[in-house]
C-alpha atoms as a printed R data frame, in Angstrom:
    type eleno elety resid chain resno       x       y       z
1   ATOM     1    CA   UNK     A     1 139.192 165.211 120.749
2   ATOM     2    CA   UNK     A     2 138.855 161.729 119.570
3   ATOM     3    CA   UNK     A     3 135.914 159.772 118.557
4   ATOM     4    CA   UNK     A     4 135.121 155.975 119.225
5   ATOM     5    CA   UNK     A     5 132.176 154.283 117.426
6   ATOM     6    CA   UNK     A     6 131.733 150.991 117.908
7   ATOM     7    CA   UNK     A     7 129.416 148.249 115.835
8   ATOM     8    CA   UNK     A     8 129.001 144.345 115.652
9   ATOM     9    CA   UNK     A     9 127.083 143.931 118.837
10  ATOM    10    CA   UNK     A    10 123.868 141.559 118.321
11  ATOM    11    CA   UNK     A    11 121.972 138.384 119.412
12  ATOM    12    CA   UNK     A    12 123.645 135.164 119.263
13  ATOM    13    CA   UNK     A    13 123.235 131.959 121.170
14  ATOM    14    CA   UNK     A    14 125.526 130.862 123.589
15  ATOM    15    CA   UNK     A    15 128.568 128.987 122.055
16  ATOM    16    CA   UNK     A    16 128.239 131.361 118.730
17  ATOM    17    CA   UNK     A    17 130.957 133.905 118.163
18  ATOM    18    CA   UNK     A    18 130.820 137.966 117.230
19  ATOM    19    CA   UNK     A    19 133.569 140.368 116.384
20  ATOM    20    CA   UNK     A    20 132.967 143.873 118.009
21  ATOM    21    CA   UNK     A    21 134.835 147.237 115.702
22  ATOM    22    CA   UNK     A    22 135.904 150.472 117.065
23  ATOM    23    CA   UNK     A    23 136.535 153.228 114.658
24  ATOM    24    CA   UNK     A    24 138.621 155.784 115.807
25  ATOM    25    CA   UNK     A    25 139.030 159.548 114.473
26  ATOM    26    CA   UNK     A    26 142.335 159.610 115.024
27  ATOM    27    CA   UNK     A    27 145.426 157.293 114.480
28  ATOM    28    CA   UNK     A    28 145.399 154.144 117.051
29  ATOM    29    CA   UNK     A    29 148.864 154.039 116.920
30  ATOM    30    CA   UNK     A    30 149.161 157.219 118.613
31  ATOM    31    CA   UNK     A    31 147.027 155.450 121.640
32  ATOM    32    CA   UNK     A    32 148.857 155.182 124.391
33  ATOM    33    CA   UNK     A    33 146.520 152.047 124.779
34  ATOM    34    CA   UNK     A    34 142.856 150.494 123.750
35  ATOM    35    CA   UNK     A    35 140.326 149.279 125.486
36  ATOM    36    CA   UNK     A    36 137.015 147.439 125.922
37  ATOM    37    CA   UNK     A    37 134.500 147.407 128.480
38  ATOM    38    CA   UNK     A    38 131.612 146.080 129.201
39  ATOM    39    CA   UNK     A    39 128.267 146.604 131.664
40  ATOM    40    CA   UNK     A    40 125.542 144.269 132.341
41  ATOM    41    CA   UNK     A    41 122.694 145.679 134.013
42  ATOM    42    CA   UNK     A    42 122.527 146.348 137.435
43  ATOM    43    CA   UNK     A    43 126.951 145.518 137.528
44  ATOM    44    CA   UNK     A    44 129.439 148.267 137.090
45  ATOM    45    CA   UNK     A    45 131.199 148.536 133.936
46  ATOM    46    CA   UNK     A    46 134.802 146.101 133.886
47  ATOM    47    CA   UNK     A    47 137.886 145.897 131.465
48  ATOM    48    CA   UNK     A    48 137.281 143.577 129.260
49  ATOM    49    CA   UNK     A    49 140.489 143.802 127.209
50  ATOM    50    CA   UNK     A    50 143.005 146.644 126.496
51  ATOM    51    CA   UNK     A    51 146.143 146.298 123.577
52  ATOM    52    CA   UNK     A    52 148.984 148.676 123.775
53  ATOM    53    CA   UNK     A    53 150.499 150.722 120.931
54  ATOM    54    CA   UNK     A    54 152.940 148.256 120.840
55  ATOM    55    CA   UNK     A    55 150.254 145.098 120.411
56  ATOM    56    CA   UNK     A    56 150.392 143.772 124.029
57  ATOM    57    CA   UNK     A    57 147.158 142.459 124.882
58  ATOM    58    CA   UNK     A    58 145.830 141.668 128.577
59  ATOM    59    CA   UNK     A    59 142.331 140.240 128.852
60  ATOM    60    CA   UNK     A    60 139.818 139.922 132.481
61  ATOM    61    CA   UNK     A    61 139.865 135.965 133.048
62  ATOM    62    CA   UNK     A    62 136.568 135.973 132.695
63  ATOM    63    CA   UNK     A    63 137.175 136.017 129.209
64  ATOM    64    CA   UNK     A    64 140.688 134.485 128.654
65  ATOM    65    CA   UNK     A    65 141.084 132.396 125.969
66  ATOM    66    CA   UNK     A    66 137.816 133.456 124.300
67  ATOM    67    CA   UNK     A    67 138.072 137.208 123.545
68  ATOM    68    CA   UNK     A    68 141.133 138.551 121.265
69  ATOM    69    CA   UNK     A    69 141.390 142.479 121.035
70  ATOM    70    CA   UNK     A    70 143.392 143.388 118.104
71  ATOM    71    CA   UNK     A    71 143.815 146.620 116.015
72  ATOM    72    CA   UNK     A    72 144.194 147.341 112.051
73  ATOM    73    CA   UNK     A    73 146.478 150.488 112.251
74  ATOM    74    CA   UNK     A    74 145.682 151.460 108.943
75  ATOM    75    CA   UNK     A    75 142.173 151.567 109.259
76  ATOM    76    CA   UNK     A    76 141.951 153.460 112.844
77  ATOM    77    CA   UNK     A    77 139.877 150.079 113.780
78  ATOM    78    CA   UNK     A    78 140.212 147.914 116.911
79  ATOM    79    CA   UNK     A    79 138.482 144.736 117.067
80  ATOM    80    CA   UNK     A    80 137.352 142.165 120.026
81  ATOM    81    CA   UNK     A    81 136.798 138.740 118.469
82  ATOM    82    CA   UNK     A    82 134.488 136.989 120.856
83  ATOM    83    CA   UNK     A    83 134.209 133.105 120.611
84  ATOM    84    CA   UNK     A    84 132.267 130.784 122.994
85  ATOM    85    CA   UNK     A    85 129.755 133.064 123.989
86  ATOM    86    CA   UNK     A    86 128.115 132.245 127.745
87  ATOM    87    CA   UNK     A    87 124.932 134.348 128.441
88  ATOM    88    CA   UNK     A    88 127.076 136.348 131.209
89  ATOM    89    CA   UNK     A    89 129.071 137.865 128.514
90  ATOM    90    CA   UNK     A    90 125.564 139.893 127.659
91  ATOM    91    CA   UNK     A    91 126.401 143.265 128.076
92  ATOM    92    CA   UNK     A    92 126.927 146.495 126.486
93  ATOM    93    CA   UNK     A    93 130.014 147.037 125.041
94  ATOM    94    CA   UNK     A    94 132.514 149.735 125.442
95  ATOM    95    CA   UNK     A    95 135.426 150.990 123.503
96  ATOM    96    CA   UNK     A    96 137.702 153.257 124.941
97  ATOM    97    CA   UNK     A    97 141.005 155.101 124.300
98  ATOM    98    CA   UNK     A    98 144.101 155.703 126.382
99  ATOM    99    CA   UNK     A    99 145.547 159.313 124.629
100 ATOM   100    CA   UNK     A   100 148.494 161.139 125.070
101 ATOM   101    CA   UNK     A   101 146.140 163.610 126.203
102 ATOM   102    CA   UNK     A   102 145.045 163.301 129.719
103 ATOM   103    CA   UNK     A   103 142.063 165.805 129.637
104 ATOM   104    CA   UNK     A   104 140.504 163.705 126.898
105 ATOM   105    CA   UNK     A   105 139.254 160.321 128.171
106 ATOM   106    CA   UNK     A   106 136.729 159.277 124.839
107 ATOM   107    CA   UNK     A   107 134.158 156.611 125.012
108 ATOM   108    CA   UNK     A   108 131.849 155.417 122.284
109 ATOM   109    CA   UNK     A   109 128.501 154.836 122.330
110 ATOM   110    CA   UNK     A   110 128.206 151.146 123.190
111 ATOM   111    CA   UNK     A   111 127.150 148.321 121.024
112 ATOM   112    CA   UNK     A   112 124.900 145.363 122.972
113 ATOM   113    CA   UNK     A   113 125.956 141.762 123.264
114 ATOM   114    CA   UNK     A   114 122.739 139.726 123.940
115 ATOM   115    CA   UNK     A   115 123.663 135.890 124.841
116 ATOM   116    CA   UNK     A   116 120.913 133.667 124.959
117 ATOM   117    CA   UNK     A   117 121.104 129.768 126.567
């Protein structure tokens, strides 16, 4: 089974910028795909942004143009670079990995994104 663990989540005011990580236990590049997600309270959880093994990259437009997902192969490690912050992107944060394994569907543990105006 792989394991996600995910870090960088924090306070910052609206405009300001943080970079979310997702370490996995396992080669990314054996992903079919990577995601993140996010839930605000009360909302169900949403794609945020996935990249492909191949390093396409689709984003919700809610964040288009803001967020970039990206992923250092050699360091099992995807990142989502978050600029502009608006306090609707307060969440918690999700990272999440497509395997070739379709009985093992691993989620971390979240990381919150506070966004204050």
């Amino acid at each position: 089974q792989v394991h996600l663990v995910e870090s960088g989540g924090g306070l910052v005011q609206a405009g300001g910028s943080l970079r979310l990580s997702c370490i996995a236990s396992a080669s990314i590049s054996s992903m079919n795909a990577m995601r993140w997600y996010r839930q605000a309270p009360g909302k169900p959880r949403e794609l945020v942004a996935r990249i492909t093994s191949g390093g396409s990259a689709n984003y919700a437009d809610s964040v288009k143009g803001r967020f970039t997902i990206s992923g250092d192969n050699a360091k099992n490690t995807v990142y989502l670079q978050m600029n502009s912050l608006k306090p609707e992107d307060t969440a918690v944060y999700y990272c999440n990995a497509d395997t070739p394994n379709p009985f093992d569907d691993p989620w971390g543990q979240g990381t919150q994104v506070t966004v204050s105006s």
